[in-house]
Amino acid sequence: MNYTICPRCGKDTERLIDGLCQECFFESSDLVKVPLVLHTTICSGCGARFSRGRWTNDLNIDEIIVQTVEDELLIHEKADDIDICIEPGQMTPHLYRVRVKVSASLMGEEVSQEVGAEVRITRMACDMCSRVSGGYFESILQIRATKRRLTDDEKKKCMSIVSSVLERMRKRGDRMAFISNSIDDREGIDLYMGSANASRDICRETVAGLGGSFSESPNLFTRKDGKDVYRVTFSLRLPEFMPGDIIEFGGKVVEVKKFGRNVTGTDLMTGSRFISKPDDMQGAELLARREDAVKTVVVATEKDELMLLDPETFETVTIKRPLLFTAEAGDEVPAIRTRNGVVVLPEGTAKKTGK
Ligand SMILES: [Zn+2]
Ligand SMILES: [Zn+2]
């Protein structure tokens, strides 16, 4: 192997970096430089990081430490194939020690260097958390059901839509996508929201998923810097009927599949498909839910008629045979007694039948 002599220290060396041996090179210049002490600001409430004048929630604490170091890292400008490894180690909630290992190729020579730094953390409340704790809101979202109370199950479904919409908006950087107060009572839920946009997105998503409708009404709240400031009340109404409701309407008995802008379901007396609009269904009445159906025995089937046991009196009754009815004598089918007689429910569309 060929050796050359370092012009500065006179030692034999395999190769010169920038005209010097590796030792002499690192005496005058560095592969990596990082300030000994770095500072970062983190929200004590939600863990957001304050950087370049704004708060962001996209990193966890270890990632924030690594990012803080990376932002201040100076690598020798002639280095290629750089490999950086940053290891954060927590000392206290306010202090991290970090090891930085960098290897690279510097003018054809493989070199590596390890340096240490300290990251000091200032904890304070971010813009969002201080607004939440101050009870700030720009809109009120009222979630109700039409002509009835919101069920616990619906409350749960609504709140899961609320959380997923808010999470999605926050990921996009919307710092106003928060709830500063909520009231959950017998009638429904009131949410005090950081922004009207958040309320509107939640309304749209809920109506798409659960049906119903919403309206918004702005109220002048105050004047600020010569501008009108509005607070918007959103009124979100879940539909009167839910999937699986068995309703009576215009002499028909219908099992509701969907009650949105259109109403779809099954006409239980004929077995045919039912389609209508909520506005055309004034006076519809809830008779039962699909889970109220009880299994009853089919006594005999004919081309147009069906004989079965009345689920309450156990007397044999004859009803019109619904379309697509496939059960045979001796089979058990879910049935419900209504003012319009006994109806059988189509199997297979329900999650659960009988008790
Ligand atoms: Zn040297
Ligand atoms: Zn926060």
CSV table of C-alpha atoms and ligand atoms in Angstrom, one decimal:
chain,number,residue,atom,x,y,z
A,1,MET,CA,0.0,0.0,0.0
A,2,ASN,CA,1.2,3.5,-0.8
A,3,TYR,CA,1.7,5.9,2.0
A,4,THR,CA,2.0,9.7,1.7
A,5,ILE,CA,3.2,12.1,4.3
A,6,CYS,CA,0.9,14.7,5.9
A,7,PRO,CA,2.3,18.1,5.2
A,8,ARG,CA,1.2,19.4,8.6
A,9,CYS,CA,2.2,16.7,11.1
A,10,GLY,CA,4.6,14.7,9.0
A,11,LYS,CA,2.9,11.3,9.8
A,12,ASP,CA,2.5,8.6,7.2
A,13,THR,CA,-1.1,8.4,6.0
A,14,GLU,CA,-2.9,6.3,3.4
A,15,ARG,CA,-4.8,9.2,1.9
A,16,LEU,CA,-5.0,12.9,2.3
A,17,ILE,CA,-8.3,14.7,2.9
A,18,ASP,CA,-8.2,18.2,1.6
A,19,GLY,CA,-4.4,17.9,1.7
A,20,LEU,CA,-4.2,16.7,5.3
A,21,CYS,CA,-4.3,13.4,7.2
A,22,GLN,CA,-7.7,12.6,8.9
A,23,GLU,CA,-6.5,13.7,12.3
A,24,CYS,CA,-5.2,17.1,11.1
A,25,PHE,CA,-8.3,17.6,8.9
A,26,PHE,CA,-10.6,17.2,11.9
A,27,GLU,CA,-8.4,19.6,13.9
A,28,SER,CA,-9.3,22.4,11.5
A,29,SER,CA,-12.7,21.4,10.2
A,30,ASP,CA,-15.6,19.2,11.1
A,31,LEU,CA,-17.7,16.6,9.2
A,32,VAL,CA,-20.6,17.6,11.5
A,33,LYS,CA,-21.2,20.5,13.7
A,34,VAL,CA,-24.2,21.1,16.0
A,35,PRO,CA,-24.6,23.7,18.8
A,36,LEU,CA,-24.0,22.3,22.3
A,37,VAL,CA,-27.4,23.5,23.5
A,38,LEU,CA,-30.6,23.6,21.5
A,39,HIS,CA,-34.0,24.9,22.4
A,40,THR,CA,-37.5,23.7,21.5
A,41,THR,CA,-41.0,24.7,22.6
A,42,ILE,CA,-43.7,22.0,23.1
A,43,CYS,CA,-47.3,22.4,24.2
A,44,SER,CA,-47.9,20.9,27.6
A,45,GLY,CA,-51.5,20.1,26.6
A,46,CYS,CA,-51.4,18.4,23.2
A,47,GLY,CA,-47.7,18.0,22.5
A,48,ALA,CA,-47.6,20.3,19.5
A,49,ARG,CA,-44.2,21.8,18.5
A,50,PHE,CA,-43.7,25.5,18.0
A,51,SER,CA,-41.4,26.1,15.1
A,52,ARG,CA,-41.0,28.9,12.5
A,53,GLY,CA,-43.8,30.9,14.1
A,54,ARG,CA,-46.4,28.2,14.2
A,55,TRP,CA,-47.6,25.2,16.1
A,56,THR,CA,-47.8,21.8,14.5
A,57,ASN,CA,-49.0,18.4,15.8
A,58,ASP,CA,-47.4,16.1,13.3
A,59,LEU,CA,-44.4,14.8,15.4
A,60,ASN,CA,-44.1,12.9,18.7
A,61,ILE,CA,-41.7,14.0,21.4
A,62,ASP,CA,-38.7,11.9,20.2
A,63,GLU,CA,-39.3,13.0,16.6
A,64,ILE,CA,-39.4,16.6,17.8
A,65,ILE,CA,-36.0,16.2,19.5
A,66,VAL,CA,-34.5,14.6,16.4
A,67,GLN,CA,-36.0,17.3,14.1
A,68,THR,CA,-34.7,20.1,16.4
A,69,VAL,CA,-31.2,18.7,16.1
A,70,GLU,CA,-31.5,18.1,12.4
A,71,ASP,CA,-32.6,21.7,11.8
A,72,GLU,CA,-29.3,22.9,13.3
A,73,LEU,CA,-27.0,20.3,11.9
A,74,LEU,CA,-24.1,21.5,9.8
A,75,ILE,CA,-22.5,18.8,7.6
A,76,HIS,CA,-19.2,19.5,5.7
A,77,GLU,CA,-20.2,20.8,2.3
A,78,LYS,CA,-17.9,18.4,0.4
A,79,ALA,CA,-19.4,15.3,2.1
A,80,ASP,CA,-21.2,12.7,0.0
A,81,ASP,CA,-23.2,9.6,0.9
A,82,ILE,CA,-24.1,11.0,4.2
A,83,ASP,CA,-25.5,8.8,6.9
A,84,ILE,CA,-26.9,10.5,10.0
A,85,CYS,CA,-28.0,8.7,13.1
A,86,ILE,CA,-29.5,10.8,15.9
A,87,GLU,CA,-30.2,9.1,19.2
A,88,PRO,CA,-32.3,11.1,21.7
A,89,GLY,CA,-32.1,10.2,25.4
A,90,GLN,CA,-34.5,11.7,27.9
A,91,MET,CA,-32.8,13.1,31.1
A,92,THR,CA,-35.8,14.9,32.5
A,93,PRO,CA,-39.1,16.1,30.9
A,94,HIS,CA,-37.3,19.3,30.1
A,95,LEU,CA,-33.9,18.0,29.0
A,96,TYR,CA,-32.8,15.5,26.4
A,97,ARG,CA,-29.2,14.5,25.6
A,98,VAL,CA,-28.6,13.6,22.0
A,99,ARG,CA,-25.8,11.6,20.3
A,100,VAL,CA,-25.3,12.4,16.6
A,101,LYS,CA,-23.3,10.0,14.5
A,102,VAL,CA,-22.5,11.0,11.0
A,103,SER,CA,-20.6,8.9,8.4
A,104,ALA,CA,-19.9,10.1,4.9
A,105,SER,CA,-17.5,10.0,2.1
A,106,LEU,CA,-15.2,13.1,2.1
A,107,MET,CA,-13.1,13.6,-1.0
A,108,GLY,CA,-13.1,9.8,-1.6
A,109,GLU,CA,-12.3,9.0,2.0
A,110,GLU,CA,-14.8,7.2,4.4
A,111,VAL,CA,-15.0,9.3,7.6
A,112,SER,CA,-17.2,9.4,10.6
A,113,GLN,CA,-17.7,11.7,13.5
A,114,GLU,CA,-19.8,11.6,16.7
A,115,VAL,CA,-21.0,14.7,18.5
A,116,GLY,CA,-23.3,15.4,21.4
A,117,ALA,CA,-25.9,18.0,22.1
A,118,GLU,CA,-28.4,19.0,24.7
A,119,VAL,CA,-32.0,19.9,23.8
A,120,ARG,CA,-33.8,22.0,26.4
A,121,ILE,CA,-37.6,21.9,26.3
A,122,THR,CA,-39.9,24.8,27.1
A,123,ARG,CA,-43.4,23.7,27.8
A,124,MET,CA,-46.4,26.1,27.4
A,125,ALA,CA,-50.0,26.0,26.1
A,126,CYS,CA,-50.3,26.2,22.4
A,127,ASP,CA,-52.8,28.5,20.6
A,128,MET,CA,-55.3,25.7,20.4
A,129,CYS,CA,-55.0,24.5,24.0
A,130,SER,CA,-55.2,28.0,25.4
A,131,ARG,CA,-58.4,28.6,23.4
A,132,VAL,CA,-59.9,25.4,24.6
A,133,SER,CA,-59.1,26.2,28.2
A,134,GLY,CA,-60.5,29.7,27.7
A,135,GLY,CA,-63.8,28.2,26.5
A,136,TYR,CA,-63.4,29.9,23.1
A,137,PHE,CA,-65.9,28.9,20.4
A,138,GLU,CA,-67.0,30.2,17.0
A,139,SER,CA,-69.9,27.9,16.5
A,140,ILE,CA,-72.4,25.7,18.3
A,141,LEU,CA,-73.3,22.3,16.9
A,142,GLN,CA,-76.6,21.0,18.1
A,143,ILE,CA,-77.2,17.3,17.3
A,144,ARG,CA,-80.8,16.1,17.6
A,145,ALA,CA,-83.1,13.6,16.1
A,146,THR,CA,-86.4,14.5,14.3
A,147,LYS,CA,-89.5,14.1,16.5
A,148,ARG,CA,-87.7,11.8,19.0
A,149,ARG,CA,-84.7,11.7,21.3
A,150,LEU,CA,-81.3,10.8,20.1
A,151,THR,CA,-80.5,7.3,21.2
A,152,ASP,CA,-77.2,6.4,23.0
A,153,ASP,CA,-76.1,4.4,20.0
A,154,GLU,CA,-76.6,7.4,17.7
A,155,LYS,CA,-74.8,9.6,20.2
A,156,LYS,CA,-71.8,7.2,20.0
A,157,LYS,CA,-71.9,7.1,16.2
A,158,CYS,CA,-72.1,10.9,16.0
A,159,MET,CA,-69.2,11.4,18.4
A,160,SER,CA,-67.1,9.0,16.5
A,161,ILE,CA,-67.7,11.0,13.3
A,162,VAL,CA,-66.9,14.2,15.2
A,163,SER,CA,-63.6,12.8,16.4
A,164,SER,CA,-62.6,11.5,13.0
A,165,VAL,CA,-63.4,14.8,11.3
A,166,LEU,CA,-61.5,16.9,13.9
A,167,GLU,CA,-58.5,14.6,13.7
A,168,ARG,CA,-58.4,14.8,9.9
A,169,MET,CA,-58.7,18.6,10.0
A,170,ARG,CA,-56.0,18.9,12.7
A,171,LYS,CA,-53.7,16.7,10.6
A,172,ARG,CA,-54.2,19.2,7.7
A,173,GLY,CA,-53.0,21.9,10.1
A,174,ASP,CA,-56.3,23.4,11.2
A,175,ARG,CA,-55.7,24.7,14.7
A,176,MET,CA,-59.3,25.7,15.1
A,177,ALA,CA,-60.7,22.1,14.8
A,178,PHE,CA,-61.5,21.6,18.5
A,179,ILE,CA,-64.3,21.3,21.0
A,180,SER,CA,-64.1,23.7,23.9
A,181,ASN,CA,-67.2,22.6,25.7
A,182,SER,CA,-69.9,20.0,25.3
A,183,ILE,CA,-73.3,19.3,26.8
A,184,ASP,CA,-74.9,15.9,26.6
A,185,ASP,CA,-78.5,15.7,27.8
A,186,ARG,CA,-81.8,13.9,27.1
A,187,GLU,CA,-82.5,15.7,23.9
A,188,GLY,CA,-79.2,15.4,22.3
A,189,ILE,CA,-75.7,16.9,22.3
A,190,ASP,CA,-74.4,20.5,22.0
A,191,LEU,CA,-70.8,21.0,21.0
A,192,TYR,CA,-69.0,24.3,21.3
A,193,MET,CA,-66.6,24.3,18.3
A,194,GLY,CA,-63.5,26.3,17.6
A,195,SER,CA,-64.6,26.9,14.0
A,196,ALA,CA,-67.7,26.9,11.8
A,197,ASN,CA,-65.8,24.9,9.2
A,198,ALA,CA,-65.4,22.1,11.6
A,199,SER,CA,-69.1,22.1,12.5
A,200,ARG,CA,-70.0,22.2,8.8
A,201,ASP,CA,-67.7,19.2,7.9
A,202,ILE,CA,-69.1,17.2,10.8
A,203,CYS,CA,-72.7,17.9,9.6
A,204,ARG,CA,-72.0,16.9,6.1
A,205,GLU,CA,-70.3,13.7,7.1
A,206,THR,CA,-73.0,12.8,9.5
A,207,VAL,CA,-75.8,13.3,7.0
A,208,ALA,CA,-73.9,11.3,4.4
A,209,GLY,CA,-73.5,8.4,6.9
A,210,LEU,CA,-76.7,8.5,9.0
A,211,GLY,CA,-79.1,10.5,6.9
A,212,GLY,CA,-81.0,13.5,8.2
A,213,SER,CA,-80.3,17.1,7.4
A,214,PHE,CA,-78.6,20.3,8.8
A,215,SER,CA,-79.0,24.0,8.7
A,216,GLU,CA,-76.8,26.9,9.8
A,217,SER,CA,-77.7,30.3,11.1
A,218,PRO,CA,-75.1,33.0,11.8
A,219,ASN,CA,-75.7,35.4,14.7
A,220,LEU,CA,-73.8,38.6,15.1
A,221,PHE,CA,-71.7,38.1,18.2
A,222,THR,CA,-69.6,41.3,18.4
A,223,ARG,CA,-67.6,43.8,16.4
A,224,LYS,CA,-63.8,43.4,16.4
A,225,ASP,CA,-61.5,45.9,14.7
A,226,GLY,CA,-64.4,47.3,12.8
A,227,LYS,CA,-65.4,43.9,11.5
A,228,ASP,CA,-68.5,41.9,12.4
A,229,VAL,CA,-67.8,38.7,14.2
A,230,TYR,CA,-70.4,36.0,13.8
A,231,ARG,CA,-71.1,32.9,15.8
A,232,VAL,CA,-72.8,30.2,13.7
A,233,THR,CA,-75.3,27.8,15.2
A,234,PHE,CA,-75.6,24.5,13.3
A,235,SER,CA,-78.7,22.4,13.7
A,236,LEU,CA,-78.1,18.8,12.8
A,237,ARG,CA,-81.2,16.6,12.7
A,238,LEU,CA,-80.9,12.8,12.4
A,239,PRO,CA,-83.9,11.3,10.6
A,240,GLU,CA,-87.1,10.4,12.3
A,241,PHE,CA,-86.6,6.7,11.4
A,242,MET,CA,-83.5,4.5,11.4
A,243,PRO,CA,-82.6,1.4,9.4
A,244,GLY,CA,-84.5,-1.5,10.9
A,245,ASP,CA,-87.5,0.5,12.0
A,246,ILE,CA,-90.8,-0.9,10.9
A,247,ILE,CA,-93.2,1.9,10.1
A,248,GLU,CA,-96.8,2.2,9.1
A,249,PHE,CA,-97.5,4.7,6.4
A,250,GLY,CA,-100.6,5.1,4.1
A,251,GLY,CA,-101.9,1.6,4.8
A,252,LYS,CA,-98.4,0.1,4.2
A,253,VAL,CA,-96.0,-1.5,6.6
A,254,VAL,CA,-92.4,-0.7,5.6
A,255,GLU,CA,-89.1,-1.8,7.0
A,256,VAL,CA,-86.8,1.1,6.6
A,257,LYS,CA,-83.4,0.5,5.0
A,258,LYS,CA,-82.3,4.1,4.7
A,259,PHE,CA,-83.9,7.3,5.7
A,260,GLY,CA,-81.8,10.0,4.0
A,261,ARG,CA,-82.6,12.4,1.2
A,262,ASN,CA,-84.4,9.3,-0.2
A,263,VAL,CA,-86.2,6.7,1.9
A,264,THR,CA,-85.7,3.1,0.8
A,265,GLY,CA,-87.0,-0.1,2.4
A,266,THR,CA,-89.2,-3.1,1.9
A,267,ASP,CA,-93.0,-3.1,1.7
A,268,LEU,CA,-93.6,-5.9,4.1
A,269,MET,CA,-97.1,-6.7,2.9
A,270,THR,CA,-96.1,-7.3,-0.7
A,271,GLY,CA,-92.3,-7.9,-0.4
A,272,SER,CA,-91.6,-5.2,-3.0
A,273,ARG,CA,-89.1,-2.4,-2.8
A,274,PHE,CA,-90.3,0.8,-1.2
A,275,ILE,CA,-88.9,4.2,-2.3
A,276,SER,CA,-90.1,7.6,-1.2
A,277,LYS,CA,-89.0,11.1,0.0
A,278,PRO,CA,-89.1,12.1,3.7
A,279,ASP,CA,-91.4,15.0,2.8
A,280,ASP,CA,-93.9,12.6,1.2
A,281,MET,CA,-94.1,10.5,4.3
A,282,GLN,CA,-95.7,12.9,6.8
A,283,GLY,CA,-97.7,10.9,9.4
A,284,ALA,CA,-95.5,7.8,9.2
A,285,GLU,CA,-95.6,6.0,12.5
A,286,LEU,CA,-93.1,3.7,14.1
A,287,LEU,CA,-94.6,0.3,14.8
A,288,ALA,CA,-91.6,-1.7,16.0
A,289,ARG,CA,-87.9,-2.4,15.4
A,290,ARG,CA,-86.6,-5.4,13.5
A,291,GLU,CA,-85.2,-6.8,16.7
A,292,ASP,CA,-88.8,-6.9,18.1
A,293,ALA,CA,-89.7,-9.6,15.5
A,294,VAL,CA,-90.4,-13.1,16.9
A,295,LYS,CA,-90.0,-16.4,15.1
A,296,THR,CA,-93.2,-18.0,14.0
A,297,VAL,CA,-94.0,-21.2,12.2
A,298,VAL,CA,-95.1,-21.3,8.6
A,299,VAL,CA,-98.1,-23.7,8.5
A,300,ALA,CA,-98.6,-23.8,4.7
A,301,THR,CA,-97.6,-21.9,1.6
A,302,GLU,CA,-99.6,-21.5,-1.6
A,303,LYS,CA,-99.0,-19.6,-4.8
A,304,ASP,CA,-100.4,-16.3,-3.5
A,305,GLU,CA,-101.1,-17.0,0.1
A,306,LEU,CA,-99.2,-17.9,3.2
A,307,MET,CA,-100.6,-19.5,6.4
A,308,LEU,CA,-98.7,-19.0,9.6
A,309,LEU,CA,-99.2,-18.8,13.3
A,310,ASP,CA,-100.0,-15.4,14.7
A,311,PRO,CA,-96.9,-14.7,17.0
A,312,GLU,CA,-99.1,-13.5,19.8
A,313,THR,CA,-102.3,-15.5,19.7
A,314,PHE,CA,-100.8,-18.6,18.0
A,315,GLU,CA,-103.9,-18.9,15.9
A,316,THR,CA,-103.4,-19.7,12.2
A,317,VAL,CA,-103.7,-16.6,10.0
A,318,THR,CA,-103.6,-16.3,6.2
A,319,ILE,CA,-101.7,-13.4,4.6
A,320,LYS,CA,-100.7,-12.5,1.1
A,321,ARG,CA,-97.5,-14.2,0.2
A,322,PRO,CA,-94.8,-11.6,-0.2
A,323,LEU,CA,-92.5,-11.5,-3.3
A,324,LEU,CA,-89.4,-13.6,-2.9
A,325,PHE,CA,-90.7,-15.5,0.0
A,326,THR,CA,-88.9,-18.8,0.0
A,327,ALA,CA,-89.6,-20.5,3.4
A,328,GLU,CA,-91.7,-23.6,3.4
A,329,ALA,CA,-94.2,-25.3,5.7
A,330,GLY,CA,-92.6,-26.1,9.0
A,331,ASP,CA,-89.9,-23.3,8.7
A,332,GLU,CA,-89.7,-20.5,11.2
A,333,VAL,CA,-89.7,-16.9,10.0
A,334,PRO,CA,-89.4,-13.6,11.8
A,335,ALA,CA,-92.8,-11.9,12.0
A,336,ILE,CA,-94.4,-8.9,13.6
A,337,ARG,CA,-98.1,-8.3,14.4
A,338,THR,CA,-99.3,-4.9,13.2
A,339,ARG,CA,-102.7,-3.2,12.9
A,340,ASN,CA,-102.6,-4.2,9.3
A,341,GLY,CA,-102.2,-7.8,10.2
A,342,VAL,CA,-99.2,-10.1,10.7
A,343,VAL,CA,-96.2,-9.3,8.4
A,344,VAL,CA,-93.1,-11.5,7.8
A,345,LEU,CA,-89.7,-9.9,7.6
A,346,PRO,CA,-87.4,-10.8,4.7
A,347,GLU,CA,-84.5,-12.9,6.1
A,348,GLY,CA,-80.9,-12.0,5.5
A,349,THR,CA,-81.2,-8.2,5.6
A,350,ALA,CA,-81.1,-8.1,9.4
A,351,LYS,CA,-78.1,-8.3,11.7
A,352,LYS,CA,-80.2,-10.0,14.3
A,353,THR,CA,-83.7,-11.5,14.5
A,354,GLY,CA,-85.8,-12.9,17.3
A,355,LYS,CA,-84.7,-12.5,20.9
B,1,ZN,ZN,-1.5,15.3,9.9
B,2,ZN,ZN,-51.7,22.3,22.6
